[in-house]
mmCIF file of C-alpha atoms and ligand atoms in Angstrom:
data_model
loop_
_atom_site.group_PDB
_atom_site.id
_atom_site.type_symbol
_atom_site.label_atom_id
_atom_site.label_comp_id
_atom_site.label_asym_id
_atom_site.label_seq_id
_atom_site.Cartn_x
_atom_site.Cartn_y
_atom_site.Cartn_z
ATOM 1 C CA MET A 1 0.175 0.027 -0.060
ATOM 2 C CA ALA A 2 1.625 3.439 -1.272
ATOM 3 C CA ALA A 3 1.883 6.058 1.349
ATOM 4 C CA VAL A 4 -0.170 9.166 0.887
ATOM 5 C CA ASP A 5 1.259 11.745 -1.050
ATOM 6 C CA PHE A 6 0.637 14.944 1.258
ATOM 7 C CA PHE A 7 2.932 16.893 -0.703
ATOM 8 C CA SER A 8 1.501 17.423 -4.352
ATOM 9 C CA GLY A 9 -1.724 18.340 -4.689
ATOM 10 C CA ALA A 10 -1.608 20.492 -1.313
ATOM 11 C CA PRO A 11 -3.966 22.234 -0.530
ATOM 12 C CA VAL A 12 -6.956 19.934 -1.398
ATOM 13 C CA THR A 13 -9.718 21.783 -2.444
ATOM 14 C CA PRO A 14 -11.541 23.304 0.185
ATOM 15 C CA ASN A 15 -14.814 21.966 1.240
ATOM 16 C CA LEU A 16 -16.174 23.741 4.053
ATOM 17 C CA ASP A 17 -19.588 24.710 2.837
ATOM 18 C CA VAL A 18 -21.411 22.719 5.760
ATOM 19 C CA ASP A 19 -24.689 23.223 7.445
ATOM 20 C CA TRP A 20 -23.379 22.999 11.235
ATOM 21 C CA ILE A 21 -26.302 24.319 12.679
ATOM 22 C CA HIS A 22 -27.729 21.346 15.026
ATOM 23 C CA GLY A 23 -28.447 20.835 18.673
ATOM 24 C CA SER A 24 -30.792 21.107 21.440
ATOM 25 C CA ARG A 25 -32.218 18.181 23.374
ATOM 26 C CA ARG A 26 -35.771 18.218 21.267
ATOM 27 C CA ARG A 27 -33.551 17.687 17.914
ATOM 28 C CA ALA A 28 -31.420 15.029 19.621
ATOM 29 C CA ALA A 29 -34.703 13.569 20.438
ATOM 30 C CA ALA A 30 -35.680 13.088 17.165
ATOM 31 C CA GLY A 31 -32.471 11.293 16.010
ATOM 32 C CA GLU A 32 -29.755 14.073 15.626
ATOM 33 C CA PRO A 33 -26.623 12.474 16.130
ATOM 34 C CA LEU A 34 -24.723 13.928 19.077
ATOM 35 C CA ILE A 35 -21.508 14.457 17.173
ATOM 36 C CA ARG A 36 -21.522 15.696 13.482
ATOM 37 C CA VAL A 37 -19.032 14.742 11.333
ATOM 38 C CA HIS A 38 -17.736 16.420 8.162
ATOM 39 C CA ARG A 39 -15.574 14.545 5.942
ATOM 40 C CA HIS A 40 -13.495 17.659 4.340
ATOM 41 C CA ASP A 41 -11.450 15.187 2.126
ATOM 42 C CA ASP A 42 -10.256 11.776 2.671
ATOM 43 C CA HIS A 43 -7.483 12.442 5.340
ATOM 44 C CA SER A 44 -9.263 15.430 7.291
ATOM 45 C CA PHE A 45 -12.280 15.436 9.393
ATOM 46 C CA ILE A 46 -14.559 17.958 11.547
ATOM 47 C CA LEU A 47 -16.531 17.192 14.341
ATOM 48 C CA ARG A 48 -18.726 19.168 16.093
ATOM 49 C CA GLN A 49 -20.588 18.438 19.694
ATOM 50 C CA SER A 50 -24.057 18.843 19.455
ATOM 51 C CA LYS A 51 -25.652 21.258 21.574
ATOM 52 C CA ALA A 52 -27.798 18.665 23.139
ATOM 53 C CA THR A 53 -24.879 17.740 25.214
ATOM 54 C CA SER A 54 -23.213 20.974 25.679
ATOM 55 C CA PHE A 55 -24.196 24.944 24.591
ATOM 56 C CA GLU A 56 -20.146 25.453 24.160
ATOM 57 C CA ALA A 57 -20.884 23.154 20.779
ATOM 58 C CA PRO A 58 -17.284 23.185 20.379
ATOM 59 C CA PHE A 59 -15.735 22.017 17.125
ATOM 60 C CA LEU A 60 -12.795 19.209 17.115
ATOM 61 C CA TYR A 61 -10.575 18.479 14.070
ATOM 62 C CA LEU A 62 -8.879 14.774 13.396
ATOM 63 C CA LEU A 63 -6.429 15.131 10.642
ATOM 64 C CA PHE A 64 -4.587 12.036 9.115
ATOM 65 C CA GLY A 65 -1.061 11.424 8.289
ATOM 66 C CA ASN A 66 1.083 8.161 6.906
ATOM 67 C CA SER A 67 1.995 6.966 10.898
ATOM 68 C CA ARG A 68 -0.724 8.533 12.996
ATOM 69 C CA ALA A 69 -3.684 10.803 13.182
ATOM 70 C CA LEU A 70 -4.036 13.828 15.543
ATOM 71 C CA LEU A 71 -7.288 14.630 17.232
ATOM 72 C CA LEU A 72 -7.176 18.268 18.213
ATOM 73 C CA ASP A 73 -9.751 18.867 21.153
ATOM 74 C CA THR A 74 -12.032 16.275 23.082
ATOM 75 C CA GLY A 75 -14.863 18.246 23.625
ATOM 76 C CA ALA A 76 -16.699 19.524 26.449
ATOM 77 C CA THR A 77 -18.281 16.108 27.891
ATOM 78 C CA ALA A 78 -16.290 13.546 29.714
ATOM 79 C CA ASP A 79 -19.012 11.002 29.864
ATOM 80 C CA ALA A 80 -19.304 8.617 26.790
ATOM 81 C CA ALA A 81 -22.913 7.954 26.701
ATOM 82 C CA GLN A 82 -23.600 11.440 26.309
ATOM 83 C CA PHE A 83 -20.507 12.085 24.223
ATOM 84 C CA PRO A 84 -19.405 9.093 22.159
ATOM 85 C CA LEU A 85 -16.058 10.926 20.744
ATOM 86 C CA ARG A 86 -13.846 7.584 21.541
ATOM 87 C CA ALA A 87 -16.236 5.570 19.306
ATOM 88 C CA THR A 88 -16.681 8.308 16.690
ATOM 89 C CA VAL A 89 -12.972 8.405 16.590
ATOM 90 C CA ASP A 90 -12.445 4.883 16.154
ATOM 91 C CA SER A 91 -14.800 4.407 13.526
ATOM 92 C CA ILE A 92 -13.352 7.054 11.255
ATOM 93 C CA MET A 93 -10.087 5.467 11.958
ATOM 94 C CA THR A 94 -10.919 1.997 11.056
ATOM 95 C CA GLY A 95 -12.583 3.231 7.769
ATOM 96 C CA TRP A 96 -9.127 5.173 6.896
ATOM 97 C CA LEU A 97 -7.306 1.945 8.075
ATOM 98 C CA ALA A 98 -9.241 0.003 5.898
ATOM 99 C CA ALA A 99 -7.955 1.639 2.965
ATOM 100 C CA HIS A 100 -4.771 2.492 4.179
ATOM 101 C CA PRO A 101 -3.137 -0.646 6.132
ATOM 102 C CA THR A 102 -0.780 0.673 8.690
ATOM 103 C CA PRO A 103 0.430 -1.551 11.278
ATOM 104 C CA GLY A 104 0.864 0.103 14.618
ATOM 105 C CA TYR A 105 -1.240 3.127 13.433
ATOM 106 C CA GLY A 106 -0.751 6.136 16.285
ATOM 107 C CA LEU A 107 -3.119 8.500 17.634
ATOM 108 C CA LEU A 108 -1.915 11.914 19.107
ATOM 109 C CA VAL A 109 -4.429 13.628 20.993
ATOM 110 C CA ALA A 110 -3.643 17.327 21.936
ATOM 111 C CA HIS A 111 -5.417 20.489 22.657
ATOM 112 C CA THR A 112 -5.945 24.009 21.145
ATOM 113 C CA HIS A 113 -5.667 24.961 24.917
ATOM 114 C CA GLY A 114 -6.640 23.893 28.407
ATOM 115 C CA HIS A 115 -9.987 25.127 29.020
ATOM 116 C CA GLY A 116 -12.737 22.637 30.274
ATOM 117 C CA ASP A 117 -14.713 22.607 26.861
ATOM 118 C CA HIS A 118 -11.716 21.252 25.081
ATOM 119 C CA ILE A 119 -10.335 18.801 27.063
ATOM 120 C CA ALA A 120 -13.346 16.955 28.656
ATOM 121 C CA GLY A 121 -13.308 13.623 26.273
ATOM 122 C CA ASP A 122 -9.255 12.951 27.336
ATOM 123 C CA GLY A 123 -10.517 10.134 29.815
ATOM 124 C CA GLN A 124 -12.008 8.224 26.878
ATOM 125 C CA PHE A 125 -8.751 7.685 25.230
ATOM 126 C CA ALA A 126 -6.504 6.832 28.536
ATOM 127 C CA ASP A 127 -6.940 3.161 27.657
ATOM 128 C CA ARG A 128 -6.812 2.924 23.991
ATOM 129 C CA PRO A 129 -3.434 1.521 22.368
ATOM 130 C CA ASP A 130 -0.924 3.338 20.351
ATOM 131 C CA THR A 131 -2.379 6.514 21.589
ATOM 132 C CA GLU A 132 -0.607 9.361 23.160
ATOM 133 C CA VAL A 133 -2.628 12.120 25.064
ATOM 134 C CA VAL A 134 -0.611 15.212 25.668
ATOM 135 C CA GLY A 135 -1.430 17.081 29.084
ATOM 136 C CA ALA A 136 -3.351 19.969 29.181
ATOM 137 C CA GLY A 137 -1.093 22.335 31.240
ATOM 138 C CA VAL A 138 0.967 24.775 29.859
ATOM 139 C CA ALA A 139 4.003 23.055 31.458
ATOM 140 C CA ALA A 140 3.274 19.838 29.576
ATOM 141 C CA VAL A 141 2.562 21.457 26.591
ATOM 142 C CA ARG A 142 5.704 23.157 26.152
ATOM 143 C CA ALA A 143 7.579 20.187 26.926
ATOM 144 C CA PHE A 144 5.984 18.160 24.469
ATOM 145 C CA PHE A 145 6.016 20.434 21.195
ATOM 146 C CA GLY A 146 9.317 22.112 22.376
ATOM 147 C CA PHE A 147 8.307 25.695 22.352
ATOM 148 C CA ASP A 148 10.917 27.888 22.982
ATOM 149 C CA ASP A 149 10.651 31.926 23.635
ATOM 150 C CA ASP A 150 11.754 32.733 20.100
ATOM 151 C CA GLY A 151 8.332 31.986 18.804
ATOM 152 C CA VAL A 152 9.560 29.855 15.552
ATOM 153 C CA PRO A 153 7.227 27.474 14.477
ATOM 154 C CA VAL A 154 7.703 23.786 15.484
ATOM 155 C CA ARG A 155 7.079 20.483 13.170
ATOM 156 C CA VAL A 156 4.098 18.137 14.325
ATOM 157 C CA ASP A 157 4.844 15.152 11.957
ATOM 158 C CA LEU A 158 1.982 12.982 11.319
ATOM 159 C CA GLY A 159 3.892 10.832 8.618
ATOM 160 C CA VAL A 160 4.578 12.886 5.527
ATOM 161 C CA ARG A 161 1.831 15.413 6.718
ATOM 162 C CA ALA A 162 3.717 17.985 9.014
ATOM 163 C CA LEU A 163 2.285 20.638 10.656
ATOM 164 C CA GLU A 164 3.447 23.596 12.002
ATOM 165 C CA ALA A 165 2.656 24.457 15.532
ATOM 166 C CA ILE A 166 3.238 27.901 17.628
ATOM 167 C CA HIS A 167 2.750 28.447 21.063
ATOM 168 C CA THR A 168 -0.164 31.336 21.286
ATOM 169 C CA PRO A 169 -1.015 32.474 24.532
ATOM 170 C CA GLY A 170 -3.427 35.255 25.602
ATOM 171 C CA HIS A 171 -6.939 33.387 25.883
ATOM 172 C CA GLN A 172 -5.232 30.840 28.316
ATOM 173 C CA ASP A 173 -1.665 29.927 28.775
ATOM 174 C CA ALA A 174 -1.473 26.958 26.811
ATOM 175 C CA ALA A 175 -3.095 27.964 23.978
ATOM 176 C CA ILE A 176 -1.514 26.958 20.437
ATOM 177 C CA THR A 177 -2.294 27.515 17.286
ATOM 178 C CA LEU A 178 -1.712 24.926 14.152
ATOM 179 C CA PHE A 179 -0.938 25.436 10.421
ATOM 180 C CA ASP A 180 -1.584 22.240 8.527
ATOM 181 C CA PRO A 181 -0.044 22.404 4.665
ATOM 182 C CA TRP A 182 -2.556 19.900 3.385
ATOM 183 C CA THR A 183 -5.577 21.241 3.948
ATOM 184 C CA GLY A 184 -4.036 25.027 4.309
ATOM 185 C CA TRP A 185 -5.940 25.559 7.907
ATOM 186 C CA LEU A 186 -4.785 27.736 10.299
ATOM 187 C CA LEU A 187 -6.202 26.190 13.314
ATOM 188 C CA THR A 188 -6.566 28.815 16.197
ATOM 189 C CA GLY A 189 -8.938 27.434 18.801
ATOM 190 C CA ASP A 190 -10.663 30.132 20.868
ATOM 191 C CA THR A 191 -7.964 32.573 20.333
ATOM 192 C CA VAL A 192 -9.869 33.665 16.945
ATOM 193 C CA CYS A 193 -12.901 32.289 16.084
ATOM 194 C CA PRO A 194 -16.634 33.799 14.997
ATOM 195 C CA GLY A 195 -17.412 34.546 18.491
ATOM 196 C CA ARG A 196 -16.439 36.200 21.983
ATOM 197 C CA LEU A 197 -12.525 35.995 22.163
ATOM 198 C CA TYR A 198 -12.116 36.489 26.001
ATOM 199 C CA VAL A 199 -8.661 37.871 26.847
ATOM 200 C CA GLU A 200 -6.911 36.533 29.847
ATOM 201 C CA ASP A 201 -3.378 38.199 29.241
ATOM 202 C CA MET A 202 -3.622 41.283 26.603
ATOM 203 C CA THR A 203 -0.231 41.829 26.245
ATOM 204 C CA ALA A 204 -0.005 37.630 25.492
ATOM 205 C CA PHE A 205 -2.716 37.888 23.313
ATOM 206 C CA THR A 206 -1.613 40.463 21.021
ATOM 207 C CA ALA A 207 1.816 39.292 20.746
ATOM 208 C CA SER A 208 0.168 35.923 19.571
ATOM 209 C CA LEU A 209 -1.992 37.507 17.656
ATOM 210 C CA ASP A 210 1.367 39.318 15.750
ATOM 211 C CA ARG A 211 2.892 35.968 15.272
ATOM 212 C CA MET A 212 -0.118 33.970 14.208
ATOM 213 C CA VAL A 213 -0.710 36.968 11.056
ATOM 214 C CA ALA A 214 3.121 36.293 10.503
ATOM 215 C CA LEU A 215 2.785 32.502 10.067
ATOM 216 C CA ALA A 216 -0.478 33.144 8.072
ATOM 217 C CA ARG A 217 1.111 35.314 5.409
ATOM 218 C CA ALA A 218 4.327 33.646 5.349
ATOM 219 C CA ARG A 219 2.129 30.051 4.458
ATOM 220 C CA ARG A 220 -0.734 29.344 2.016
ATOM 221 C CA VAL A 221 -3.537 29.299 4.422
ATOM 222 C CA SER A 222 -6.870 28.754 3.033
ATOM 223 C CA SER A 223 -9.201 29.080 6.240
ATOM 224 C CA VAL A 224 -8.626 30.287 9.620
ATOM 225 C CA LEU A 225 -10.720 27.603 11.681
ATOM 226 C CA GLY A 226 -11.586 27.943 15.543
ATOM 227 C CA SER A 227 -13.497 25.925 18.136
ATOM 228 C CA HIS A 228 -16.866 28.003 18.166
ATOM 229 C CA ILE A 229 -19.658 29.870 16.374
ATOM 230 C CA GLU A 230 -21.278 32.504 18.933
ATOM 231 C CA MET A 231 -21.803 35.122 16.308
ATOM 232 C CA THR A 232 -25.228 35.150 14.451
ATOM 233 C CA ALA A 233 -25.090 36.022 10.637
ATOM 234 C CA ARG A 234 -25.873 39.817 11.456
ATOM 235 C CA ARG A 235 -22.646 41.765 12.284
ATOM 236 C CA GLY A 236 -22.089 42.265 15.524
ATOM 237 C CA ARG A 237 -24.460 40.433 16.949
ATOM 238 C CA ASP A 238 -23.844 37.188 19.003
ATOM 239 C CA TYR A 239 -25.542 34.458 20.600
ATOM 240 C CA PRO A 240 -25.499 34.982 24.564
ATOM 241 C CA ALA A 241 -23.206 32.392 26.114
ATOM 242 C CA GLY A 242 -25.312 29.331 26.971
ATOM 243 C CA THR A 243 -28.074 29.370 23.803
ATOM 244 C CA LEU A 244 -29.099 25.895 23.074
ATOM 245 C CA PHE A 245 -29.936 26.356 19.452
ATOM 246 C CA GLN A 246 -28.729 28.837 16.639
ATOM 247 C CA PRO A 247 -30.416 28.849 13.603
ATOM 248 C CA ASP A 248 -28.894 31.640 12.020
ATOM 249 C CA GLU A 249 -25.075 30.910 12.360
ATOM 250 C CA PRO A 250 -22.306 32.304 10.281
ATOM 251 C CA PRO A 251 -19.475 30.111 8.658
ATOM 252 C CA LEU A 252 -17.070 28.526 11.025
ATOM 253 C CA GLN A 253 -14.158 29.303 8.430
ATOM 254 C CA MET A 254 -12.762 32.950 8.896
ATOM 255 C CA SER A 255 -10.233 34.422 6.263
ATOM 256 C CA VAL A 256 -6.415 35.570 6.749
ATOM 257 C CA ASP A 257 -7.732 39.017 6.221
ATOM 258 C CA GLN A 258 -10.492 38.550 9.135
ATOM 259 C CA LEU A 259 -7.334 37.366 11.204
ATOM 260 C CA ALA A 260 -5.655 40.552 10.480
ATOM 261 C CA GLU A 261 -8.331 42.131 11.494
ATOM 262 C CA VAL A 262 -8.673 40.441 15.041
ATOM 263 C CA SER A 263 -4.937 41.395 15.267
ATOM 264 C CA ALA A 264 -5.811 45.275 14.752
ATOM 265 C CA ALA A 265 -8.741 45.212 16.666
ATOM 266 C CA ALA A 266 -6.984 43.689 19.835
ATOM 267 C CA HIS A 267 -4.302 46.002 19.420
ATOM 268 C CA ALA A 268 -6.724 48.832 19.297
ATOM 269 C CA VAL A 269 -8.359 47.829 22.606
ATOM 270 C CA ALA A 270 -5.524 46.461 24.382
ATOM 271 C CA SER A 271 -5.790 49.688 26.856
ATOM 272 C CA ARG A 272 -9.404 49.699 27.478
ATOM 273 C CA PRO A 273 -11.180 46.784 29.560
ATOM 274 C CA GLY A 274 -14.905 45.591 28.776
ATOM 275 C CA ALA A 275 -16.480 43.974 25.655
ATOM 276 C CA HIS A 276 -15.864 45.484 22.490
ATOM 277 C CA VAL A 277 -17.936 44.506 19.404
ATOM 278 C CA PHE A 278 -16.927 44.117 15.850
ATOM 279 C CA ASP A 279 -18.516 42.759 12.678
ATOM 280 C CA HIS A 280 -17.296 39.278 13.028
ATOM 281 C CA PHE A 281 -16.150 38.838 16.544
ATOM 282 C CA ILE A 282 -16.341 40.370 20.083
ATOM 283 C CA ILE A 283 -13.077 40.900 22.349
ATOM 284 C CA PHE A 284 -13.583 40.633 25.983
ATOM 285 C CA ASN A 285 -10.704 42.397 27.362
ATOM 286 C CA GLY A 286 -10.522 41.363 31.068
ATOM 287 C CA PRO A 287 -13.390 40.530 33.403
ATOM 288 C CA CYS A 288 -16.007 42.502 31.961
ATOM 289 C CA ARG A 289 -18.442 41.960 34.533
ATOM 290 C CA ALA A 290 -21.150 44.797 32.900
ATOM 291 C CA ALA A 291 -20.935 42.600 29.599
ATOM 292 C CA PHE A 292 -21.443 39.171 31.482
ATOM 293 C CA ARG A 293 -24.867 40.635 33.071
ATOM 294 C CA ARG A 294 -26.172 41.668 29.832
ATOM 295 C CA GLN A 295 -25.565 38.100 28.546
ATOM 296 C CA ARG A 296 -27.171 36.664 31.372
ATOM 297 C CA MET A 297 -29.946 39.207 30.904
ATOM 298 C CA ARG A 298 -30.207 38.152 27.125
ATOM 299 C CA ARG A 299 -30.241 34.654 27.787
ATOM 300 C CA LEU A 300 -33.081 34.739 30.124
ATOM 301 C CA ALA A 301 -35.165 36.341 27.962
ATOM 302 C CA ASN A 302 -34.372 34.383 25.160
ATOM 303 C CA ARG A 303 -35.419 31.195 26.918
ATOM 304 C CA MET A 304 -38.807 32.772 28.438
ATOM 305 C CA ARG A 305 -39.378 33.416 24.514
ATOM 306 C CA GLY A 306 -38.634 29.393 24.478
ATOM 307 C CA ARG A 307 -35.392 29.638 22.255
HETATM 308 ZN ZN1 LIG B 1 -11.299 28.857 25.796
#
């Protein structure tokens, strides 16, 4: 069996015209899957956790190389009955391995960052053979990837498919960004997504965005893909945190120009705490107590209207 050639033909034709909208307990009861699987190409899958199990409804990425696959993030729910991530990943991997038999094929489980809604399913992989789960803390992440302070991208080789990783703290101290030359994806976690960008450390956040823009400009990036959709299709309008059904979502993917917009916006509001609304994202600089109160009120109002 010939190895997959991840060089010629890269990047593959984008296939991101997906209707991601799903969720709510009612729809799950009506037979909607608990994890939505999108096969982007033969070797790249995007998974979305249903809002039936978590309002966070994060996106996860499963990328195949010739010697191992990478699962980026493990979702917001630990319980395999509510969130059958291991079974879903195993079934996709069984299919891939049937077409590409590879003895001892590995699985690397890593995280965009260490927040609970990105690592909760780690335990489902604890006893999986040929599997390495990177720890969620910043020390484990630095040690695994070998980041140092010069910010030079680090190679993560899946077997001919070689990704590049950079350490991008600011939203959270263990946050990373990955570039995949096969798809052209820049995977940005919660640092950049069409949603609320919560900033824990603004100095680190703006420095990370500078490095992300520099990397994106130096590579053939097709799409910037984060971990959540929290905006509506209306400019500057988000679904309040906790929303269980989002019928009017914008696409998941953002452009390199939009990444540069996030960077410029973060620099512009860096010295001003509070929530700052832009067309395609909202920057939460610091604790933002008033903005969170407004979020709670909007969520409550929506619940009372049955949304
Ligand atoms: Zn987060």
